[in-house]
Short mmCIF file of N, CA and C in Angstrom, two decimals:
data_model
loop_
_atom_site.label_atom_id
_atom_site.label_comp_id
_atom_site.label_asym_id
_atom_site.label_seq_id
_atom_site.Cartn_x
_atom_site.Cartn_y
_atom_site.Cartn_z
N UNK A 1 0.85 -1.18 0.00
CA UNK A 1 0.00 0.00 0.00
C UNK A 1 0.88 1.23 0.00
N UNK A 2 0.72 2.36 -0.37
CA UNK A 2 1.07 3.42 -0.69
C UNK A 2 0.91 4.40 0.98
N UNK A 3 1.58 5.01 1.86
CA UNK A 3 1.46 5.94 2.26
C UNK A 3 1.62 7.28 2.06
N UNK A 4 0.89 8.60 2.36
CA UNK A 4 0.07 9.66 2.24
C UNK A 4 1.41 10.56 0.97
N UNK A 5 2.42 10.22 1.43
CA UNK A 5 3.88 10.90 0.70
C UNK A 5 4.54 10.28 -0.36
N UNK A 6 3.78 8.85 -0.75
CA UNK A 6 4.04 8.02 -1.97
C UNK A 6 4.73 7.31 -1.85
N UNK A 7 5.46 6.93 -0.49
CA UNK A 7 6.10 5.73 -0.10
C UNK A 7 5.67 4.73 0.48
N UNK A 8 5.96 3.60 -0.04
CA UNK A 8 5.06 2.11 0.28
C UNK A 8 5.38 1.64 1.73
N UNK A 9 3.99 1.33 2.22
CA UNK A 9 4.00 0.44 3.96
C UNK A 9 4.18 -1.07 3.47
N UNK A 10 4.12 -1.52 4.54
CA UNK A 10 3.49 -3.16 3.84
C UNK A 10 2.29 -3.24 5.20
N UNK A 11 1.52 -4.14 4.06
CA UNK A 11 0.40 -4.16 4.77
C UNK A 11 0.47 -4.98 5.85
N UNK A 12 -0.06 -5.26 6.85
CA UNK A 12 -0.06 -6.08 7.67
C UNK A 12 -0.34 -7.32 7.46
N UNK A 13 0.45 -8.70 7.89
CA UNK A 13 0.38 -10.09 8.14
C UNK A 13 -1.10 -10.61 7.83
N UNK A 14 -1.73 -11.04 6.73
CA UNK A 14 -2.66 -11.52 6.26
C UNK A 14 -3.44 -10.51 4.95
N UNK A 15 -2.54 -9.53 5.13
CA UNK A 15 -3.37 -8.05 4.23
C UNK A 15 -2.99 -7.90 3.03
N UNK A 16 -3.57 -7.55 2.14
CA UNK A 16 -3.20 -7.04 0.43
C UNK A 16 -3.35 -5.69 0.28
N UNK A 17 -2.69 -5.10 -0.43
CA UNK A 17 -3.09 -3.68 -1.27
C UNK A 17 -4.34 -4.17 -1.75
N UNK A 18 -5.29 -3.05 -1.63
CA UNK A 18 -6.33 -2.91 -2.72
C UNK A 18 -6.32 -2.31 -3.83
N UNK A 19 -6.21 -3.16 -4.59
CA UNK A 19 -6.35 -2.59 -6.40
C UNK A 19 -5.47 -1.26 -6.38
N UNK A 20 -4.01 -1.47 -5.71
CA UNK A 20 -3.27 -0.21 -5.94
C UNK A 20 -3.65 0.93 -5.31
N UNK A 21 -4.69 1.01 -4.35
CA UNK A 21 -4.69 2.39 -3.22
C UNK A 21 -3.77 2.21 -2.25
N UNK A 22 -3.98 2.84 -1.44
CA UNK A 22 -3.44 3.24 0.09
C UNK A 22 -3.65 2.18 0.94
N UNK A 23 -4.93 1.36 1.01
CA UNK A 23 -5.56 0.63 1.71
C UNK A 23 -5.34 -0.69 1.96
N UNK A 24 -4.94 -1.55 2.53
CA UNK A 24 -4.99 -2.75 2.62
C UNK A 24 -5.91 -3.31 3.46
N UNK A 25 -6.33 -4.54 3.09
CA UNK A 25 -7.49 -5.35 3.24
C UNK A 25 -7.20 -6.72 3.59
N UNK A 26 -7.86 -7.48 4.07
CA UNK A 26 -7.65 -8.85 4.10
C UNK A 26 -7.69 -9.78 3.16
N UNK A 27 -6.75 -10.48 3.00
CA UNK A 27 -6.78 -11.54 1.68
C UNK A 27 -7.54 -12.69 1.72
N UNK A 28 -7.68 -13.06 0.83
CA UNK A 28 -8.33 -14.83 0.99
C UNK A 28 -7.39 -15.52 2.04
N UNK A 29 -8.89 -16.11 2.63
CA UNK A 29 -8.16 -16.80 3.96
C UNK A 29 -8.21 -16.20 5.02
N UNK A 30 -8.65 -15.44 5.02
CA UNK A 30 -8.29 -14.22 6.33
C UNK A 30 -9.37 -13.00 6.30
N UNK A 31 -9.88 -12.82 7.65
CA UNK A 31 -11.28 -12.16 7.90
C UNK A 31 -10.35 -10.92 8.82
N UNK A 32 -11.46 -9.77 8.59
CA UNK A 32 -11.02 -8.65 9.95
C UNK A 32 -11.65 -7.62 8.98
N UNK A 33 -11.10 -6.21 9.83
CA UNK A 33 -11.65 -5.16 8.95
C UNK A 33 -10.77 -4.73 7.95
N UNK A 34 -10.89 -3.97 6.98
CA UNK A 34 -10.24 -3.34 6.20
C UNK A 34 -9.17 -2.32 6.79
N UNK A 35 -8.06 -2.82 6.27
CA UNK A 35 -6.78 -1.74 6.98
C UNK A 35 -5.73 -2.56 8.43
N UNK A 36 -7.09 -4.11 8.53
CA UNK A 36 -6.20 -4.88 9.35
C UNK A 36 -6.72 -5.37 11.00
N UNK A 37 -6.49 -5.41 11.93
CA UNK A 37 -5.95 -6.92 11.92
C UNK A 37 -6.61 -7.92 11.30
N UNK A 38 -5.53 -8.75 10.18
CA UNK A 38 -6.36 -10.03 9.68
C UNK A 38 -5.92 -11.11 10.58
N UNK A 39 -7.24 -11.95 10.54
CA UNK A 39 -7.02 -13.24 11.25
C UNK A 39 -7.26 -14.44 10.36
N UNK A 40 -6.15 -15.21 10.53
CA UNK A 40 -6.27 -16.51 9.37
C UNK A 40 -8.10 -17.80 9.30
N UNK A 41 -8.38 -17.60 8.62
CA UNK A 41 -10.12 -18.53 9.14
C UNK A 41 -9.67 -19.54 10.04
N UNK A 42 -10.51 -19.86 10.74
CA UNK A 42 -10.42 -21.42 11.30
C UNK A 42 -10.44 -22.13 10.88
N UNK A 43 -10.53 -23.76 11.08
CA UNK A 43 -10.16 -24.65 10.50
C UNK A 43 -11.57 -25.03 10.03
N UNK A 44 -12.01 -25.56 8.91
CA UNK A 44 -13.42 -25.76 8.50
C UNK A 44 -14.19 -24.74 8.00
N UNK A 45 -13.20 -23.30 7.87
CA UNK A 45 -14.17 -22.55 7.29
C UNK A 45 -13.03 -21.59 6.22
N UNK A 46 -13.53 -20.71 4.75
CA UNK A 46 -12.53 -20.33 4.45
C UNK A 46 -13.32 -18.74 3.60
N UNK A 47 -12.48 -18.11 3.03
CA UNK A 47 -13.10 -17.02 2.59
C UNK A 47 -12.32 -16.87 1.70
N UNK A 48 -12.91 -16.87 -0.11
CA UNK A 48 -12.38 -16.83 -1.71
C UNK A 48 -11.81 -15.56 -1.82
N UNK A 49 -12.13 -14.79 -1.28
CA UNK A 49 -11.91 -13.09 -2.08
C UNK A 49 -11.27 -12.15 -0.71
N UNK A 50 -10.39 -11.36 -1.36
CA UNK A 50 -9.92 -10.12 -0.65
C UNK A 50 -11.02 -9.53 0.07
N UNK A 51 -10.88 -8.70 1.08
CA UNK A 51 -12.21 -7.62 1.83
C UNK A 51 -12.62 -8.44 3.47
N UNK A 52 -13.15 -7.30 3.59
CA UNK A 52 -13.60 -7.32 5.20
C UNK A 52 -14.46 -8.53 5.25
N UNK A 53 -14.63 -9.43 4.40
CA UNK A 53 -15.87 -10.70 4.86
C UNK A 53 -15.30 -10.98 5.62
N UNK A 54 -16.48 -12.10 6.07
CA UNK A 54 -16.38 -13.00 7.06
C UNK A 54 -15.91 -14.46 6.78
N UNK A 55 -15.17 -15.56 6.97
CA UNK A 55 -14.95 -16.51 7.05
C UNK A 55 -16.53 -17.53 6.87
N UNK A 56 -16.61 -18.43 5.93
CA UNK A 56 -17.89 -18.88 6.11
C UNK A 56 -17.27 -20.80 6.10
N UNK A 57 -18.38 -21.12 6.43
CA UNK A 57 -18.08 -23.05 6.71
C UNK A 57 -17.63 -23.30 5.24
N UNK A 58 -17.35 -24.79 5.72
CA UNK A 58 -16.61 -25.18 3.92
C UNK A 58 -17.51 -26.42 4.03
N UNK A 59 -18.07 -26.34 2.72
CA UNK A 59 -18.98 -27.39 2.30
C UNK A 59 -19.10 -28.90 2.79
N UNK A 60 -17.62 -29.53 2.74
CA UNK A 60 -16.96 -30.72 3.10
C UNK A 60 -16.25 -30.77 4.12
N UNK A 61 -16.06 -31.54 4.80
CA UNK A 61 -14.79 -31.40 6.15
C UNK A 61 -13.78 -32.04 5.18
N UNK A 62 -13.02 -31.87 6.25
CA UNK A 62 -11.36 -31.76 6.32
C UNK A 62 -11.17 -33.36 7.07
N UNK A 63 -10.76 -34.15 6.10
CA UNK A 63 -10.68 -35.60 6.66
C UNK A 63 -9.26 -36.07 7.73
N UNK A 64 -9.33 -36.82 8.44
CA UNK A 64 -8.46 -36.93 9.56
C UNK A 64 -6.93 -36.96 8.74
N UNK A 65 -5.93 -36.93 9.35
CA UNK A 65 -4.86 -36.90 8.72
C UNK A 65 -3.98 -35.87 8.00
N UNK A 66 -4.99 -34.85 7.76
CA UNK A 66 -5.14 -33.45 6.79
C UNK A 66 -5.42 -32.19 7.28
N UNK A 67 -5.03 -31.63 6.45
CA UNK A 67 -4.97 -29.77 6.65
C UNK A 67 -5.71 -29.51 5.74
N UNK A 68 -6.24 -28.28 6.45
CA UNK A 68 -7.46 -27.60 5.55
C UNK A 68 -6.14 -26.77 4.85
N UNK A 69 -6.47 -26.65 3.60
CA UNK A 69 -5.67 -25.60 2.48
C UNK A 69 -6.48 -24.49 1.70
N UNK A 70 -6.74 -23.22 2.00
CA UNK A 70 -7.02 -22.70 1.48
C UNK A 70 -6.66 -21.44 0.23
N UNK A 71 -5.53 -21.30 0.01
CA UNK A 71 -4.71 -20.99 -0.63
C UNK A 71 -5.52 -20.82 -1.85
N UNK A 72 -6.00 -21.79 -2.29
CA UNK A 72 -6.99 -21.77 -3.67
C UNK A 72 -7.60 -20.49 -3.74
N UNK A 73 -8.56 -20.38 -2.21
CA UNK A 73 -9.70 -19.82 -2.44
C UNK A 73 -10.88 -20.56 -2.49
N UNK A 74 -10.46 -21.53 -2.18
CA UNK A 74 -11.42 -22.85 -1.98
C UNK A 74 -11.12 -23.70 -0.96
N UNK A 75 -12.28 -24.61 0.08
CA UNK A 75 -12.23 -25.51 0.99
C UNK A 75 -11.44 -26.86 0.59
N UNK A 76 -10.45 -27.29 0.80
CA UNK A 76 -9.59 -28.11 0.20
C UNK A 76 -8.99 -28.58 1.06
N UNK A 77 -8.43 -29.75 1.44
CA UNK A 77 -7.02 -30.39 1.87
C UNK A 77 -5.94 -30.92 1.49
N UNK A 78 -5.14 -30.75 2.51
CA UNK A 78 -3.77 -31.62 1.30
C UNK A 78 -3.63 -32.43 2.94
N UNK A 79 -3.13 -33.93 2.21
CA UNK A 79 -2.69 -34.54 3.27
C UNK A 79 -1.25 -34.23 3.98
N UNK A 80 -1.45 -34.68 5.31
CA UNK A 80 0.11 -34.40 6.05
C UNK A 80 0.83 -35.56 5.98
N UNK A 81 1.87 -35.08 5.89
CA UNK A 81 3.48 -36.50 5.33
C UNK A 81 3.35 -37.09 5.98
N UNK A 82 3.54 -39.00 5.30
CA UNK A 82 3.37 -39.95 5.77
C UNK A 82 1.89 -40.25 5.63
N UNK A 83 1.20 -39.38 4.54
CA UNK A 83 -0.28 -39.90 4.24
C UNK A 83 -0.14 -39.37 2.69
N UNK A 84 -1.10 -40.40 1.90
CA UNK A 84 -1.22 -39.82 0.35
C UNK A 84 -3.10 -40.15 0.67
N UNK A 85 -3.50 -39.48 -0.63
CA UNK A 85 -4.84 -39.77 -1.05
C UNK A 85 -5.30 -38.21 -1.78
N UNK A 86 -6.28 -38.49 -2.36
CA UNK A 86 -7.20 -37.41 -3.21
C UNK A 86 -8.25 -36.99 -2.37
N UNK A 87 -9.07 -38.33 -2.52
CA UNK A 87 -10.07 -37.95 -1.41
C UNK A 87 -10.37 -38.51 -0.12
N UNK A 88 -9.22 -38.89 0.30
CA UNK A 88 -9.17 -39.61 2.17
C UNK A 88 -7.79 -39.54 2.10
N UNK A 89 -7.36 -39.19 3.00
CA UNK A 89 -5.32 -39.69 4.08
C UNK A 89 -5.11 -40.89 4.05
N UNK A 90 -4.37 -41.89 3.53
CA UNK A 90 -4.63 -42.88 3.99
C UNK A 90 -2.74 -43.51 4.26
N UNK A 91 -2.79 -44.04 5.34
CA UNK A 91 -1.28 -43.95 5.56
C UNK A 91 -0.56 -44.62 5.11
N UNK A 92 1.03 -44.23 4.68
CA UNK A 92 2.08 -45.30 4.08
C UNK A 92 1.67 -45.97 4.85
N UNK A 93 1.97 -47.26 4.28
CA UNK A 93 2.34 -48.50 4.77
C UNK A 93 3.79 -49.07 5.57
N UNK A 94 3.92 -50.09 6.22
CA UNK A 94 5.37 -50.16 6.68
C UNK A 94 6.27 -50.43 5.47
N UNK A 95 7.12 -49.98 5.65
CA UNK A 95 8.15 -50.12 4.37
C UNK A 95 8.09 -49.29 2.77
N UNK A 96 7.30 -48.18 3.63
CA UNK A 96 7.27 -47.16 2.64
C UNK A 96 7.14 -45.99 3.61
N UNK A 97 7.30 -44.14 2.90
CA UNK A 97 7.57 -43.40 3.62
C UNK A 97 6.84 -42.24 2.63
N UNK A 98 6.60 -41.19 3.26
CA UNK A 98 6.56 -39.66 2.44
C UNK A 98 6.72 -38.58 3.48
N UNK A 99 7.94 -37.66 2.87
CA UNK A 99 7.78 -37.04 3.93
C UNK A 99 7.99 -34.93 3.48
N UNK A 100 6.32 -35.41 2.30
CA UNK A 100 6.30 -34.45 2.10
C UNK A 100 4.98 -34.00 2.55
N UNK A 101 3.92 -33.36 2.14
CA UNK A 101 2.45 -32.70 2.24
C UNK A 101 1.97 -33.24 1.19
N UNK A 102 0.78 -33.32 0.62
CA UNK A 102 -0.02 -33.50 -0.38
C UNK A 102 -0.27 -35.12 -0.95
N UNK A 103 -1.28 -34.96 -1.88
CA UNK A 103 -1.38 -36.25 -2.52
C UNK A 103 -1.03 -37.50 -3.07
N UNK A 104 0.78 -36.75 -3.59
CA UNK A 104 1.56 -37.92 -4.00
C UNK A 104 1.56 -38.98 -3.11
N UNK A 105 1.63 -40.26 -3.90
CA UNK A 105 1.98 -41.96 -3.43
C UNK A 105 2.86 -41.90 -2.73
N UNK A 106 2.98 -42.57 -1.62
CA UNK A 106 3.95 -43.36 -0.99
C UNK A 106 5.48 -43.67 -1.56
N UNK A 107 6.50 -43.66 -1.06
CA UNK A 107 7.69 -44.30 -2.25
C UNK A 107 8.03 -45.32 -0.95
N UNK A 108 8.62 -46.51 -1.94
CA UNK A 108 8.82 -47.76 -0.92
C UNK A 108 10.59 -47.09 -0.38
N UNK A 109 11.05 -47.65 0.70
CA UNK A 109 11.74 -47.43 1.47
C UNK A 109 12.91 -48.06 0.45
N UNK A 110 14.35 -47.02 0.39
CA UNK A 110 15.43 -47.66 -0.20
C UNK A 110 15.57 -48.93 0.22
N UNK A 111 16.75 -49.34 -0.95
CA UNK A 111 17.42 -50.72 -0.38
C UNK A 111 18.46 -50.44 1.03
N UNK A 112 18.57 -51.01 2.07
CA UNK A 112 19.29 -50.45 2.92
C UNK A 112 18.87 -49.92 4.27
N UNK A 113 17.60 -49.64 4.28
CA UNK A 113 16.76 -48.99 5.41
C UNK A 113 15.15 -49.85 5.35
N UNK A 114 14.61 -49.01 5.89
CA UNK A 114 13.54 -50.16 6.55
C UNK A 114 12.43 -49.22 7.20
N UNK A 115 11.13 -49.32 7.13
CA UNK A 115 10.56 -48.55 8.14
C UNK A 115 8.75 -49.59 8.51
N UNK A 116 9.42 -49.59 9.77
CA UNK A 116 8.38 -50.79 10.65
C UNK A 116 6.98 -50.22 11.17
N UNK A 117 6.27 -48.62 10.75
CA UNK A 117 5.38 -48.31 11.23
C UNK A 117 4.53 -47.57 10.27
N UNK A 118 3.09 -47.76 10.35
CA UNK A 118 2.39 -46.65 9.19
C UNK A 118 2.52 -45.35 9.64
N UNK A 119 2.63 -44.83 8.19
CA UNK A 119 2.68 -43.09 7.67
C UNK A 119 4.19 -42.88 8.41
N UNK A 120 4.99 -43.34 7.66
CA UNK A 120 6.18 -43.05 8.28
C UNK A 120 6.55 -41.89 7.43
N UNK A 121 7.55 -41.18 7.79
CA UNK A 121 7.81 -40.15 7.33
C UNK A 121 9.10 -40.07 6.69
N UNK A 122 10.08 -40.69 7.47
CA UNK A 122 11.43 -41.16 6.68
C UNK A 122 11.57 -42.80 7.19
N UNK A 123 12.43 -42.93 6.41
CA UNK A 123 13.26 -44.89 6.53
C UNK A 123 14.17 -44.75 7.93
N UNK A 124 14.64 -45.99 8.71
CA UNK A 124 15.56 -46.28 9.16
C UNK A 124 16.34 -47.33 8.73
N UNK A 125 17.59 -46.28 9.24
CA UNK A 125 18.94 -47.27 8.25
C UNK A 125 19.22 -48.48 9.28
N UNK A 126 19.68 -49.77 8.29
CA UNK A 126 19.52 -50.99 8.89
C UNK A 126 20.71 -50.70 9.78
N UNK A 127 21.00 -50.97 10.90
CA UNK A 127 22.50 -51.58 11.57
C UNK A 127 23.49 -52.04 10.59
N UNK A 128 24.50 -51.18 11.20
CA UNK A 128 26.33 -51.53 10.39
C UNK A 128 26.19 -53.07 10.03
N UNK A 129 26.63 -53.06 8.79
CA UNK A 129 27.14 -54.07 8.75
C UNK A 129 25.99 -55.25 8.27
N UNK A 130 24.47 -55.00 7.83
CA UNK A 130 23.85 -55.10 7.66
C UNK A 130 22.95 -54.91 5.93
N UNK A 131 22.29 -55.04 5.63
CA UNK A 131 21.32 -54.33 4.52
C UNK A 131 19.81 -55.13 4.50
N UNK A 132 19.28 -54.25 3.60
CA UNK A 132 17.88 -54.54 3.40
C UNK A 132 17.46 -54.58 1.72
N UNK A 133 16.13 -55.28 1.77
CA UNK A 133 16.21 -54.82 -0.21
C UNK A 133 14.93 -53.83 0.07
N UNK A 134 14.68 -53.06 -0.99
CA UNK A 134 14.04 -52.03 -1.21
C UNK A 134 12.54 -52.42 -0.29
N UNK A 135 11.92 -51.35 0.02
CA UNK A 135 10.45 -51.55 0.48
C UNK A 135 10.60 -52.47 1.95
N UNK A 136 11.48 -52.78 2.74
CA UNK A 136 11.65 -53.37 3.76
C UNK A 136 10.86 -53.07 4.85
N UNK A 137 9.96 -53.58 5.52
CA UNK A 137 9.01 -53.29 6.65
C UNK A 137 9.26 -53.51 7.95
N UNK A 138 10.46 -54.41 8.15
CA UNK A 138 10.70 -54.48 9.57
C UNK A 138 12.66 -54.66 9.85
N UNK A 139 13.01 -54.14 10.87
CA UNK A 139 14.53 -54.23 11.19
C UNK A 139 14.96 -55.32 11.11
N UNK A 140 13.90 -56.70 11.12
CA UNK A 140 14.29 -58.07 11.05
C UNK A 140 14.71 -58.53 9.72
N UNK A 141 14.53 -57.39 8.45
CA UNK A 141 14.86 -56.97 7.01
C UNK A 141 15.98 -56.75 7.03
N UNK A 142 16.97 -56.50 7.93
CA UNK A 142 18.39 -55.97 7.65
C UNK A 142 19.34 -57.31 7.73
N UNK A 143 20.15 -58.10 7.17
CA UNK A 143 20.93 -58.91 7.14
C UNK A 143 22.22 -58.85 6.82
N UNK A 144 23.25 -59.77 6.98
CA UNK A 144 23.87 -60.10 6.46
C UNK A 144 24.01 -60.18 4.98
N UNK A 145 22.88 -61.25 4.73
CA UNK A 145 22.78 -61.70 3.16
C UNK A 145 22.23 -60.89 2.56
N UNK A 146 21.17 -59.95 2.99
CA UNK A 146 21.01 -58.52 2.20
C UNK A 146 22.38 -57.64 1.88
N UNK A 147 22.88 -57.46 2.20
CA UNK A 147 24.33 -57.02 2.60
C UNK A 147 24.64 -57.07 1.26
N UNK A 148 25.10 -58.43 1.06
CA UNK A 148 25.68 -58.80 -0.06
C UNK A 148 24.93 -58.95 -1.35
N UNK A 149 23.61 -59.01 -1.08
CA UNK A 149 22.82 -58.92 -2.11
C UNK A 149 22.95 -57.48 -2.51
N UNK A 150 22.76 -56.54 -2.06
CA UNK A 150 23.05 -55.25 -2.33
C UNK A 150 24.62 -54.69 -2.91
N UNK A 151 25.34 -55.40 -2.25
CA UNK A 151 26.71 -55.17 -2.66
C UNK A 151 26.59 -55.94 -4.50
N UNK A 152 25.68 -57.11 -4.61
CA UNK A 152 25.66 -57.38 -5.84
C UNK A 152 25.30 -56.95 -6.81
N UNK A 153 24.07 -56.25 -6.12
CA UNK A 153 23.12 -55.32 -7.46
C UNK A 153 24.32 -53.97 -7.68
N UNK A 154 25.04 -53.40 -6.59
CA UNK A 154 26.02 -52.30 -6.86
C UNK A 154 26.67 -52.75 -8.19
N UNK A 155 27.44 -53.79 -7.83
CA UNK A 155 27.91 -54.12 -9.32
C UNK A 155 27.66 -54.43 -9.84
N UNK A 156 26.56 -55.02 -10.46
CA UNK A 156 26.32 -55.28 -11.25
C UNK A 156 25.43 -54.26 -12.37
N UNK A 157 24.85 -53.30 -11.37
CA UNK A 157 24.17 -52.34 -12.51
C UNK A 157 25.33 -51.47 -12.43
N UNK A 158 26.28 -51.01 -12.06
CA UNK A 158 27.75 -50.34 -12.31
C UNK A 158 28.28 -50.78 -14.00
N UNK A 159 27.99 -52.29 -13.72
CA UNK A 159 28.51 -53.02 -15.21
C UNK A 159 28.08 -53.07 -16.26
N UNK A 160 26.75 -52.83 -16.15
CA UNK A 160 25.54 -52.67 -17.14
C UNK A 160 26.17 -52.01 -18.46
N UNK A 161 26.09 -52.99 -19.69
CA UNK A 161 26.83 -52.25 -20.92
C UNK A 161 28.11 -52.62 -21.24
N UNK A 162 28.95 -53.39 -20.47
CA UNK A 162 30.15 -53.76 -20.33
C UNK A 162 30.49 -55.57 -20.92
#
């Protein structure tokens, strides 16, 4: 926003310039009066457009596992890491991990690590001296003979072409 001498404020924490005046307003997502304090909506409710509205309910809930996202401008979720889905959370499995936000699939756990619990978020690495093959679900996955099985696939896709 512009102050009275033509030098720019910034608007306050949830606020936009309006259409290039002086004024700032509350953005999508965020209720209060015009000029400020904005407050982010609550959870289950959201507001599309810049201006003094009010926060209104969102059509659908917000399924367990998930964050309401309103960012759009729309009632939406994205799942929290260690959950994928479109329309439900539904958690990695053991021996797979995500440990980002949103919809993407699951990725199975490297060769080498292991992860023994749903919606995991990262792998654990097997014990020294040890290995696992890809997608491994429990520490009882780490071996010896994985070890070397892994040490085999190293070379052998190293050799690939040779």
């Amino acid at each position: 926003a512009q102050g009275g001498t033509g030098n720019c404020t910034a608007c306050p924490p949830g606020a936009v310039a309006s259409g290039g005046s002086a004024e700032c307003v509350c953005g999508a997502g965020f209720s209060g009066p015009d000029g400020g304090p904005c407050a982010r909506c609550d959870t289950g409710t959201f507001k599309a457009t810049a201006g003094s509205g009010a926060c209104v309910a969102c059509s659908t809930a917000v399924p367990a596992n998930a964050r309401q996202d309103v960012t759009s401008g729309e009632c939406s979720f994205v799942c929290l890491a260690g959950y994928s889905g479109e329309v439900s959370c539904t958690a990695c499995a053991p021996g797979s991990f995500k440990d980002t936000e949103g919809a993407e699939e699951c990725d199975l756990c490297p060769a080498g690590t292991y992860s023994d619990a749903p919606a995991a978020t990262e792998c654990q690495r097997c014990p020294q001296h040890t290995g696992s093959v890809r997608g491994s679900a429990a520490s009882s996955d780490c071996d010896y003979a994985n070890l070397l099985i892994m040490a085999t696939e190293d070379v052998t896709s190293s050799c690939v072409g040779y």
